[in-house]
Amino acid sequence: MPRIYLSPPDISTRDHAAVDAVLTSNWVAPVGPDLEAFESAVAELAERQYAVALNSGTAALHLALQLLNVQPGDSVICPTLTFAASANPICYCGADPIFVDSEPRTWNMDPVLLELELGERAASGELPKAVIVVHLYGQCADMDPILAVCERYGIPVVEDAAEALGASYKGRPAGGMGAFSFFSFNGNKIITTSGGGMLLADKGSWIDRARFLATQAREPVAHYEHRELGYNYRLSNVLAGLGLSQLDDLSRRIAAKRAHFEAYRAALGELPGVRFMPIEDPDAANYWLTCMTIDPVEGGSSRDAVIAALEAEDVEARPLWKPLHMQPVFQDCASIGGECAEGLFATGLCLPSGSALSVADRSKVIEGVRACFVTQ
Ligand SMILES: *Cc1c(COP(=O)(O)O)cnc(C)c1O
């Protein structure tokens, strides 16, 4: 029996054909027509004017912060319950992250805490240069109050939509709301280019400059002329061909992941102490990963016992993201609240949620979890 992974790549014969077609076209050099088509397709999905394909989501966030002129001595707000890549680029710019706790309703950044913090910082003249909002596990943060308070203080919002391609918030697509937004096409995300990302905005000059910086800041002259420091951050045309093919399959993937979430919740939701990630609007999430918490006091089991039992069956399950304010690398950073995220980290886990996960394998996961609960 092969191991059941959390969120493995889902590659079809159509993907093989798409990559083969790019190789045959010889657009390998590395730019080409598939890159432009992939940028347009993702921009259209996110209702954005402009997009630049990059070799990671992390690179996209780094460029967004550079374009917002984040510098040493500045601060940038970021949720604490997220992957480290949501905050690392703040430090690449020499700036200081300020971590903000989650709200229990969506597990995303708490708009009330954000407003309090911005109010205090406005009073002391220490407003952050930017606010990064993450749409965790494919569900959007409560963007209306977040965008409103950031606009009031004139602070640009960067949407980390790495996990949220295809999700929406009150009819607006994830990645279509902040000054900048980005997606990730890493191997574990809902669609993949093996590694990749995309930066989006509605201001063409920003995306032009991001493309310039991502291409070694090479001046448009025949000899190699450089006036500023650049990066090698662009996605290759071969991988864009794969991305286009994967993107065509997005709605099937969301439906498959939603079916996993609903099957897990139906089979496990009544177990003592078990709660599933609250979903505000069932039609708006992309269900990237099914997440649940187990209260060890109420429950007949615990998060760690369930992960260990599944591992014994060769099933990969993992705790939720470890909050960044608890990470050794960020131990000296400012942090606002944190109890909600700490509680989620202590009790939460993600279940196998691949878009190619079979019903038989999903049943095996369900049986593995149920077996951990004494009262049945
Ligand atoms: C995956 C991920 C990133 C980083 O994307 P890469 O393409 O792996 O660099 C950033 N933020 C979140 C929330 C992610 O899940």
XYZ file of N, CA and C in Angstrom, residues 33-275:
729
model
N 5.760 32.298 -24.852
C 4.324 32.603 -24.904
C 3.510 31.957 -23.778
N 3.965 30.818 -23.261
C 3.181 30.190 -22.192
C 3.195 31.033 -20.925
N 4.318 31.720 -20.684
C 4.405 32.597 -19.521
C 3.349 33.686 -19.597
N 3.268 34.335 -20.749
C 2.284 35.412 -20.894
C 0.868 34.880 -20.755
N 0.620 33.708 -21.343
C -0.737 33.130 -21.264
C -1.070 32.758 -19.814
N -0.088 32.246 -19.087
C -0.318 31.868 -17.681
C -0.576 33.119 -16.840
N 0.193 34.161 -17.077
C -0.013 35.421 -16.342
C -1.416 35.966 -16.611
N -1.824 35.971 -17.878
C -3.156 36.503 -18.214
C -4.253 35.667 -17.576
N -4.092 34.352 -17.604
C -5.152 33.470 -17.088
C -5.314 33.654 -15.580
N -4.197 33.754 -14.856
C -4.296 33.918 -13.401
C -4.815 35.319 -13.070
N -4.373 36.328 -13.821
C -4.863 37.699 -13.590
C -6.376 37.756 -13.794
N -6.848 37.064 -14.815
C -8.289 37.070 -15.075
C -9.057 36.400 -13.939
N -8.539 35.271 -13.468
C -9.195 34.556 -12.369
C -9.281 35.436 -11.126
N -8.213 36.197 -10.851
C -8.173 37.034 -9.643
C -8.722 38.436 -9.909
N -9.253 38.660 -11.109
C -9.788 39.964 -11.499
C -8.769 41.078 -11.282
N -7.559 40.815 -11.780
C -6.460 41.774 -11.672
C -6.068 42.268 -13.053
N -5.515 43.472 -13.112
C -5.067 44.026 -14.387
C -3.730 43.420 -14.826
N -2.812 43.192 -13.872
C -1.440 42.830 -14.240
C -0.910 41.716 -13.337
N -0.013 40.891 -13.910
C 0.578 39.795 -13.152
C 1.961 39.486 -13.715
N 2.856 39.054 -12.842
C 4.153 38.561 -13.296
C 4.419 37.209 -12.635
N 4.719 36.212 -13.466
C 4.999 34.872 -12.962
C 6.427 34.818 -12.424
N 6.591 34.208 -11.262
C 7.887 34.173 -10.576
C 8.198 32.740 -10.138
N 9.431 32.541 -9.655
C 9.798 31.168 -9.323
C 9.371 30.722 -7.927
N 8.730 31.599 -7.153
C 8.112 31.177 -5.887
C 7.173 32.260 -5.385
N 6.298 31.863 -4.482
C 5.461 32.834 -3.790
C 6.309 33.729 -2.899
N 7.339 33.160 -2.314
C 8.235 33.929 -1.443
C 8.889 35.073 -2.221
N 9.328 34.784 -3.457
C 9.922 35.829 -4.303
C 8.893 36.918 -4.597
N 7.634 36.510 -4.803
C 6.572 37.489 -5.086
C 6.401 38.443 -3.904
N 6.380 37.891 -2.698
C 6.215 38.749 -1.513
C 7.434 39.652 -1.330
N 8.616 39.112 -1.581
C 9.832 39.932 -1.464
C 9.758 41.138 -2.400
N 9.346 40.892 -3.649
C 9.255 42.007 -4.608
C 8.153 42.986 -4.209
N 7.016 42.479 -3.717
C 5.933 43.382 -3.291
C 6.446 44.324 -2.200
N 7.167 43.782 -1.234
C 7.651 44.621 -0.128
C 8.696 45.620 -0.622
N 9.527 45.208 -1.580
C 10.493 46.149 -2.169
C 9.780 47.290 -2.881
N 8.721 46.938 -3.630
C 7.985 47.968 -4.363
C 7.273 48.913 -3.407
N 6.941 48.420 -2.221
C 6.332 49.287 -1.210
C 7.408 49.999 -0.381
N 8.655 49.852 -0.827
C 9.773 50.577 -0.223
C 9.998 50.215 1.241
N 9.777 48.948 1.580
C 10.034 48.479 2.947
C 11.541 48.405 3.149
N 12.009 49.055 4.191
C 13.460 49.220 4.401
C 13.849 48.910 5.841
N 15.160 48.812 6.089
C 15.616 48.624 7.475
C 15.037 49.715 8.383
N 14.552 49.303 9.542
C 13.936 50.238 10.474
C 12.423 50.290 10.354
N 11.876 49.852 9.211
C 10.414 49.801 9.061
C 9.862 48.577 9.786
N 8.549 48.606 10.003
C 7.884 47.410 10.511
C 6.758 47.021 9.553
N 6.432 45.732 9.556
C 5.362 45.195 8.701
C 4.547 44.220 9.536
N 3.217 44.373 9.495
C 2.331 43.480 10.244
C 2.031 42.226 9.420
N 1.956 41.101 10.120
C 1.739 39.791 9.491
C 1.013 38.914 10.514
N 0.113 38.043 10.084
C -0.514 37.145 11.068
C 0.517 36.178 11.644
N 0.265 35.720 12.864
C 1.224 34.776 13.465
C 0.959 33.348 13.015
N -0.323 33.009 12.744
C -0.632 31.626 12.358
C -0.518 31.490 10.845
N 0.684 31.191 10.382
C 0.924 31.023 8.955
C 2.274 30.349 8.763
N 2.589 30.065 7.504
C 3.889 29.500 7.133
C 4.949 30.602 7.211
N 6.172 30.223 7.536
C 7.260 31.193 7.725
C 7.478 32.077 6.501
N 7.137 31.561 5.307
C 7.351 32.341 4.081
C 6.501 33.601 4.035
N 5.431 33.681 4.867
C 4.634 34.911 4.929
C 5.400 36.041 5.597
N 6.419 35.706 6.377
C 7.160 36.729 7.134
C 8.620 36.852 6.713
N 9.226 35.802 6.203
C 10.662 35.853 5.888
C 11.038 37.060 5.028
N 10.270 37.382 3.967
C 10.676 38.517 3.125
C 10.694 39.861 3.855
N 9.932 39.983 4.951
C 10.010 41.223 5.756
C 11.453 41.379 6.229
N 12.027 40.276 6.675
C 13.401 40.303 7.188
C 14.422 40.437 6.056
N 14.105 39.884 4.855
C 15.024 40.095 3.718
C 15.197 41.592 3.461
N 14.128 42.373 3.716
C 14.175 43.825 3.496
C 14.806 44.545 4.681
N 15.192 43.807 5.705
C 15.795 44.425 6.881
C 14.774 45.032 7.825
N 13.484 44.782 7.580
C 12.432 45.352 8.423
C 12.034 44.365 9.525
N 11.163 44.823 10.429
C 10.777 44.021 11.588
C 9.334 43.564 11.482
N 9.075 42.250 11.563
C 7.691 41.772 11.581
C 7.017 42.085 12.916
N 5.723 42.350 12.857
C 4.879 42.434 14.057
C 3.792 41.388 13.844
N 3.739 40.394 14.727
C 2.796 39.294 14.519
C 1.468 39.579 15.230
N 0.370 39.309 14.542
C -0.967 39.539 15.089
C -1.714 38.202 15.152
N -2.422 38.011 16.256
C -3.132 36.755 16.519
C -4.278 36.519 15.525
N -4.771 35.278 15.531
C -5.927 34.892 14.719
C -7.217 35.195 15.463
N -8.315 35.200 14.714
C -9.640 35.208 15.332
C -10.191 33.784 15.222
N -10.979 33.340 16.221
C -11.492 31.963 16.172
C -12.434 31.711 14.995
N -13.084 32.748 14.485
C -14.130 32.586 13.472
C -13.581 32.075 12.141
N -12.419 32.564 11.716
C -11.843 32.129 10.426
C -10.432 31.576 10.568
N -9.848 31.689 11.750
C -8.447 31.336 12.036
C -7.472 32.326 11.401
N -7.994 33.322 10.679
C -7.122 34.318 10.042
C -6.926 35.534 10.949
N -6.135 36.504 10.471
C -5.783 37.665 11.288
C -7.021 38.348 11.865
N -6.958 38.647 13.162
C -8.069 39.241 13.900
C -8.167 40.730 13.563
N -9.250 41.151 12.879
C -9.366 42.559 12.478
C -9.445 43.513 13.668
N -10.003 43.035 14.793
C -10.138 43.909 15.972
C -8.761 44.192 16.568
N -7.957 43.143 16.700
C -6.592 43.338 17.217
C -5.782 44.237 16.283
N -5.967 44.039 14.975
C -5.241 44.855 14.002
C -5.599 46.326 14.185
N -6.892 46.603 14.341
C -7.335 47.994 14.489
C -6.761 48.614 15.764
N -6.780 47.838 16.863
C -6.229 48.353 18.125
C -4.746 48.682 17.967
N -4.022 47.766 17.325
C -2.585 47.939 17.172
C -2.275 49.145 16.283
N -3.015 49.287 15.189
C -2.770 50.425 14.297
C -3.106 51.735 15.009
N -4.173 51.712 15.824
C -4.541 52.912 16.579
C -3.409 53.350 17.497
N -2.846 52.381 18.216
C -1.749 52.705 19.146
C -0.519 53.191 18.394
N -0.229 52.539 17.280
C 0.971 52.919 16.526
C 0.789 54.272 15.849
N -0.441 54.572 15.440
C -0.695 55.890 14.840
C -0.439 56.964 15.896
N -0.893 56.696 17.129
C -0.732 57.678 18.204
C 0.740 57.932 18.502
N 1.573 56.895 18.388
C 3.002 57.076 18.706
C 3.835 57.326 17.447
N 3.152 57.480 16.304
C 3.883 57.785 15.066
C 4.749 56.638 14.573
N 4.307 55.403 14.832
C 5.106 54.238 14.410
C 4.280 53.278 13.559
N 3.561 53.827 12.602
C 2.721 52.956 11.761
C 3.588 52.009 10.924
N 3.107 50.793 10.691
C 3.864 49.866 9.831
C 3.820 50.323 8.371
N 4.783 49.862 7.600
C 4.870 50.243 6.175
C 3.863 49.456 5.335
N 3.482 48.274 5.810
C 2.540 47.424 5.070
C 1.888 46.440 6.034
N 0.744 45.893 5.614
C 0.079 44.818 6.359
C -0.053 43.633 5.399
N 0.463 42.470 5.814
C 0.312 41.240 5.039
C -0.868 40.464 5.625
N -1.820 40.114 4.784
C -2.968 39.314 5.229
C -2.869 37.948 4.557
N -3.054 36.887 5.320
C -2.981 35.523 4.766
C -4.388 34.919 4.743
N -4.703 34.206 3.658
C -5.960 33.444 3.576
C -5.620 31.983 3.864
N -5.752 31.614 5.115
C -5.208 30.347 5.589
C -6.030 29.139 5.129
N -5.341 28.115 4.682
C -5.955 26.837 4.305
C -7.086 27.013 3.280
N -7.035 28.121 2.532
C -8.005 28.303 1.455
C -9.269 29.045 1.836
N -9.289 29.669 3.017
C -10.440 30.504 3.393
C -9.968 31.946 3.601
N -10.669 32.886 2.979
C -10.235 34.283 3.049
C -10.388 34.852 4.463
N -9.461 35.734 4.793
C -9.578 36.532 6.012
C -10.778 37.460 5.871
N -11.222 38.031 6.993
C -12.359 38.956 6.972
C -11.866 40.306 6.435
N -11.870 40.424 5.106
C -11.158 41.523 4.442
C -11.817 42.887 4.614
N -13.140 42.968 4.722
C -13.782 44.291 4.774
C -13.229 45.156 5.916
N -13.263 44.679 7.164
C -12.717 45.531 8.236
C -11.203 45.725 8.124
N -10.496 44.731 7.596
C -9.037 44.860 7.470
C -8.699 45.926 6.424
N -9.364 45.868 5.266
C -9.094 46.865 4.213
C -9.516 48.255 4.690
N -10.643 48.321 5.428
C -11.141 49.639 5.865
C -10.153 50.300 6.828
N -9.661 49.539 7.808
C -8.767 50.169 8.791
C -7.412 50.506 8.141
N -6.954 49.675 7.240
C -5.676 49.971 6.574
C -5.814 51.206 5.684
N -6.972 51.332 5.036
C -7.180 52.515 4.202
C -7.229 53.783 5.070
N -7.881 53.651 6.216
C -7.983 54.812 7.118
C -6.593 55.335 7.482
N -5.644 54.422 7.693
C -4.294 54.844 8.076
C -3.339 54.928 6.878
N -3.862 54.689 5.684
C -3.027 54.793 4.483
C -1.948 53.729 4.385
N -2.264 52.515 4.860
C -1.265 51.433 4.831
C -1.636 50.412 3.749
N -0.724 50.138 2.812
C -1.037 49.158 1.771
C -1.137 47.731 2.330
N -2.076 46.968 1.753
C -2.282 45.574 2.149
C -1.701 44.662 1.073
N -0.929 43.667 1.498
C -0.453 42.624 0.593
C -1.195 41.342 0.957
N -1.914 40.778 -0.029
C -2.657 39.542 0.209
C -1.771 38.338 -0.073
N -1.504 37.551 0.954
C -0.824 36.263 0.771
C -1.912 35.234 0.463
N -2.145 35.045 -0.839
C -3.182 34.108 -1.289
C -2.549 32.793 -1.749
N -1.356 32.485 -1.193
C -0.604 31.296 -1.603
C -1.447 30.027 -1.540
N -2.322 29.953 -0.523
C -3.104 28.729 -0.304
C -4.527 28.871 -0.839
N -4.850 30.005 -1.453
C -6.266 30.350 -1.650
C -6.669 30.547 -3.106
N -5.902 30.021 -4.060
C -6.283 30.175 -5.470
C -7.686 29.596 -5.681
N -8.579 30.404 -6.244
C -9.939 29.940 -6.515
C -10.929 30.210 -5.392
N -10.439 30.671 -4.234
C -11.345 31.030 -3.141
C -11.880 32.443 -3.386
N -12.885 32.839 -2.602
C -13.416 34.196 -2.749
C -13.919 34.711 -1.409
N -14.185 36.017 -1.386
C -14.699 36.689 -0.183
C -15.804 37.629 -0.632
N -17.032 37.355 -0.208
C -18.187 38.185 -0.581
C -18.184 38.498 -2.082
N -17.927 37.476 -2.875
C -17.986 37.640 -4.323
C -16.719 38.155 -4.965
N -15.733 38.556 -4.150
C -14.464 39.028 -4.723
C -13.429 37.905 -4.653
N -12.664 37.695 -5.723
C -11.711 36.585 -5.693
C -10.543 36.829 -4.730
N -10.082 35.766 -4.093
C -8.834 35.828 -3.330
C -7.741 36.286 -4.291
N -6.921 37.215 -3.834
C -5.879 37.748 -4.706
C -6.353 38.963 -5.481
N -7.611 39.367 -5.298
C -8.149 40.527 -6.030
C -8.422 41.719 -5.145
N -7.893 41.710 -3.917
C -8.332 42.737 -2.964
C -7.242 43.692 -2.463
N -6.049 43.230 -2.189
C -5.016 44.109 -1.637
C -4.325 44.927 -2.727
N -3.438 45.844 -2.318
C -2.644 46.610 -3.289
C -1.838 45.640 -4.153
N -1.256 44.657 -3.487
C -0.577 43.544 -4.158
C -1.181 42.252 -3.647
N -1.084 41.209 -4.455
C -1.418 39.881 -3.958
C -0.479 38.887 -4.614
N -0.372 37.725 -4.020
C 0.435 36.692 -4.680
C -0.129 35.309 -4.420
N 0.183 34.410 -5.373
C -0.144 32.991 -5.263
C 1.151 32.186 -5.247
N 1.057 30.961 -4.753
C 2.175 30.014 -4.829
C 1.738 28.815 -5.655
N 2.668 28.303 -6.463
C 2.431 27.067 -7.221
C 3.446 26.008 -6.803
N 3.789 26.038 -5.522
C 4.676 25.022 -4.961
C 3.989 23.649 -5.064
N 4.770 22.590 -4.911
C 4.256 21.239 -5.131
C 3.084 20.843 -4.256
N 2.929 21.469 -3.089
C 1.846 21.082 -2.170
C 0.588 21.927 -2.352
N 0.623 22.944 -3.223
C -0.512 23.859 -3.333
C -1.591 23.276 -4.257
N -2.715 24.015 -4.402
C -3.878 23.427 -5.095
C -3.599 23.193 -6.582
N -2.798 24.066 -7.202
C -2.206 23.717 -8.500
C -0.706 23.949 -8.372
N 0.070 23.257 -9.172
C 1.517 23.369 -9.010
C 2.240 23.520 -10.345
N 3.364 24.251 -10.297
C 4.324 24.267 -11.398
C 5.629 23.640 -10.900
N 5.508 22.770 -9.913
C 6.653 22.191 -9.215
C 7.170 23.197 -8.202
N 7.648 24.329 -8.660
C 7.901 25.488 -7.809
C 7.480 26.691 -8.619
N 6.872 27.675 -7.982
C 6.473 28.861 -8.741
C 5.570 29.754 -7.933
N 5.360 30.952 -8.450
C 4.476 31.902 -7.786
C 4.074 32.984 -8.764
N 3.192 33.871 -8.326
C 2.799 34.984 -9.186
C 2.448 36.189 -8.333
N 2.909 37.363 -8.791
C 2.616 38.635 -8.125
C 1.598 39.386 -8.980
N 0.566 39.929 -8.329
C -0.507 40.605 -9.073
C -0.804 41.976 -8.478
N -1.232 42.892 -9.331
C -1.633 44.236 -8.910
C -2.448 44.858 -10.029
N -3.035 46.015 -9.746
C -3.788 46.723 -10.788
C -3.003 47.892 -11.357
N -1.768 48.073 -10.873
C -0.947 49.180 -11.349
C 0.158 48.609 -12.235
N 0.094 48.934 -13.527
C 1.020 48.344 -14.486
C 2.473 48.690 -14.187
N 2.727 49.914 -13.690
C 4.118 50.311 -13.437
C 4.735 49.451 -12.328
N 3.917 49.033 -11.363
C 4.436 48.167 -10.294
C 4.864 46.808 -10.848
N 3.983 46.234 -11.685
C 4.284 44.889 -12.195
C 5.449 44.963 -13.193
N 5.520 46.039 -13.975
C 6.672 46.217 -14.877
C 7.969 46.250 -14.077
N 7.938 46.991 -12.976
C 9.150 47.107 -12.171
C 9.478 45.774 -11.478
N 8.446 45.048 -11.059
C 8.680 43.732 -10.446
C 9.339 42.800 -11.470
N 8.860 42.863 -12.725
C 9.423 41.999 -13.765
C 10.889 42.386 -14.025
N 11.162 43.683 -14.007
C 12.526 44.183 -14.202
C 13.449 43.690 -13.075
N 13.011 43.855 -11.829
C 13.847 43.408 -10.695
C 14.028 41.893 -10.720
N 12.992 41.165 -11.170
C 13.046 39.700 -11.189
C 13.943 39.182 -12.311
N 14.310 40.070 -13.232
C 15.139 39.682 -14.382
C 16.517 40.321 -14.249
N 17.071 40.273 -13.038
C 18.426 40.762 -12.740
C 18.558 42.274 -12.923
N 17.427 42.997 -12.939
C 17.455 44.458 -13.116
C 18.323 44.830 -14.321
N 18.124 44.091 -15.401
C 18.895 44.331 -16.621
C 18.275 45.477 -17.395
N 19.054 46.516 -17.659
C 18.560 47.684 -18.396
C 18.285 47.285 -19.855
N 17.311 47.938 -20.492
C 16.936 47.553 -21.857
C 17.919 48.066 -22.912
N 19.138 47.574 -22.833
C 20.151 47.892 -23.849
C 20.834 46.591 -24.245
N 21.506 46.587 -25.375
C 22.056 45.343 -25.908
C 23.170 44.781 -25.021
N 24.050 45.636 -24.544
C 25.078 45.141 -23.625
C 24.448 44.968 -22.241
N 25.089 44.275 -21.365
C 24.501 44.000 -20.060
C 24.770 45.166 -19.132
N 23.742 45.984 -18.912
C 23.881 47.199 -18.109
C 22.986 47.082 -16.857
N 23.564 47.359 -15.682
C 22.806 47.230 -14.429
C 23.047 48.462 -13.573
N 21.973 49.142 -13.204
C 22.097 50.320 -12.328
C 21.630 50.016 -10.917
N 20.882 48.933 -10.748
C 20.465 48.547 -9.398
C 20.576 47.032 -9.244
N 20.405 46.637 -7.987
C 20.543 45.235 -7.653
C 19.280 44.478 -8.075
N 19.455 43.413 -8.831
C 18.294 42.633 -9.247
C 18.327 41.222 -8.694
N 17.342 40.447 -9.135
C 17.205 39.055 -8.686
C 16.929 38.165 -9.886
N 17.173 36.884 -9.716
C 16.764 35.908 -10.719
C 15.522 35.202 -10.181
N 14.374 35.826 -10.386
C 13.131 35.373 -9.752
C 12.072 34.924 -10.753
N 12.392 34.906 -12.069
C 11.305 34.614 -13.003
C 11.031 33.122 -13.155
N 9.765 32.819 -13.466
C 9.365 31.438 -13.741
C 9.775 31.085 -15.160
N 10.073 29.814 -15.406
C 10.426 29.429 -16.774
C 9.158 29.146 -17.589
N 9.290 29.319 -18.885
C 8.168 29.086 -19.798
C 7.701 27.626 -19.771
N 8.625 26.716 -19.514
C 8.247 25.293 -19.444
C 7.277 25.073 -18.283
N 7.610 25.673 -17.149
C 6.759 25.499 -15.968
C 5.439 26.247 -16.125
N 5.461 27.357 -16.857
C 4.205 28.068 -17.117
C 3.265 27.193 -17.940
N 3.826 26.399 -18.846
C 2.999 25.466 -19.624
C 2.309 24.470 -18.706
N 3.036 23.974 -17.729
C 2.444 23.068 -16.740
C 1.379 23.804 -15.925
N 1.682 25.038 -15.535
C 0.734 25.823 -14.745
C -0.580 26.053 -15.479
N -0.485 26.352 -16.769
C -1.701 26.580 -17.569
C -2.565 25.334 -17.597
N -1.920 24.205 -17.778
C -2.654 22.942 -17.832
C -3.287 22.629 -16.471
N -2.545 22.876 -15.397
C -3.075 22.642 -14.052
C -4.249 23.582 -13.752
N -4.118 24.828 -14.209
C -5.147 25.828 -13.923
C -6.489 25.445 -14.547
N -6.419 24.805 -15.706
C -7.629 24.330 -16.383
C -8.433 23.367 -15.524
N -7.780 22.752 -14.549
C -8.376 21.685 -13.751
C -8.791 22.204 -12.362
N -8.716 23.536 -12.175
C -8.892 24.075 -10.815
C -10.273 23.770 -10.230
N -11.329 23.927 -11.017
C -12.657 23.754 -10.405
C -12.887 22.304 -9.995
N -12.384 21.347 -10.759
C -12.499 19.945 -10.329
C -11.755 19.723 -9.016
N -10.593 20.353 -8.902
C -9.797 20.184 -7.679
C -10.522 20.745 -6.460
N -11.108 21.929 -6.621
C -11.833 22.525 -5.495
C -12.999 21.618 -5.098
N -13.716 21.097 -6.094
C -14.849 20.205 -5.798
C -14.373 18.944 -5.075
N -13.232 18.386 -5.513
C -12.707 17.162 -4.878
C -12.308 17.452 -3.433
N -11.651 18.586 -3.208
C -11.205 18.921 -1.854
C -12.394 19.229 -0.948
N -13.411 19.880 -1.520
C -14.614 20.147 -0.732
C -15.291 18.836 -0.329
N -15.319 17.880 -1.261
C -15.927 16.576 -0.946
C -15.143 15.882 0.182
N -13.801 16.028 0.194
C -13.006 15.456 1.294
C -13.410 16.096 2.619
N -13.458 17.434 2.611
C -13.804 18.152 3.849
C -15.158 17.681 4.366
N -16.145 17.613 3.465
C -17.497 17.271 3.904
C -17.584 15.818 4.371
N -16.841 14.931 3.715
C -16.859 13.524 4.132
C -16.181 13.362 5.503
N -15.055 14.038 5.681
C -14.377 13.969 6.984
C -15.278 14.521 8.092
N -15.906 15.656 7.805
C -16.726 16.290 8.845
C -17.931 15.413 9.171
N -18.538 14.800 8.141
C -19.704 13.948 8.387
C -19.312 12.721 9.214
N -18.118 12.183 8.948
C -17.720 10.932 9.611
C -17.085 11.160 10.980
N -16.504 12.335 11.185
C -15.710 12.545 12.407
C -16.227 13.689 13.279
N -17.114 14.504 12.735
C -17.516 15.737 13.417
C -18.240 15.516 14.734
N -18.812 14.324 14.928
C -19.545 14.061 16.166
C -18.671 13.435 17.245
N -17.422 13.123 16.926
C -16.541 12.525 17.945
C -16.287 13.550 19.058
N -16.128 13.080 20.302
C -16.007 14.029 21.418
C -14.756 14.895 21.294
N -14.934 16.205 21.401
C -13.813 17.141 21.374
C -13.366 17.532 19.976
N -13.974 16.948 18.944
C -13.539 17.246 17.570
C -14.322 18.432 17.004
N -13.580 19.386 16.424
C -14.209 20.502 15.707
C -13.467 20.717 14.397
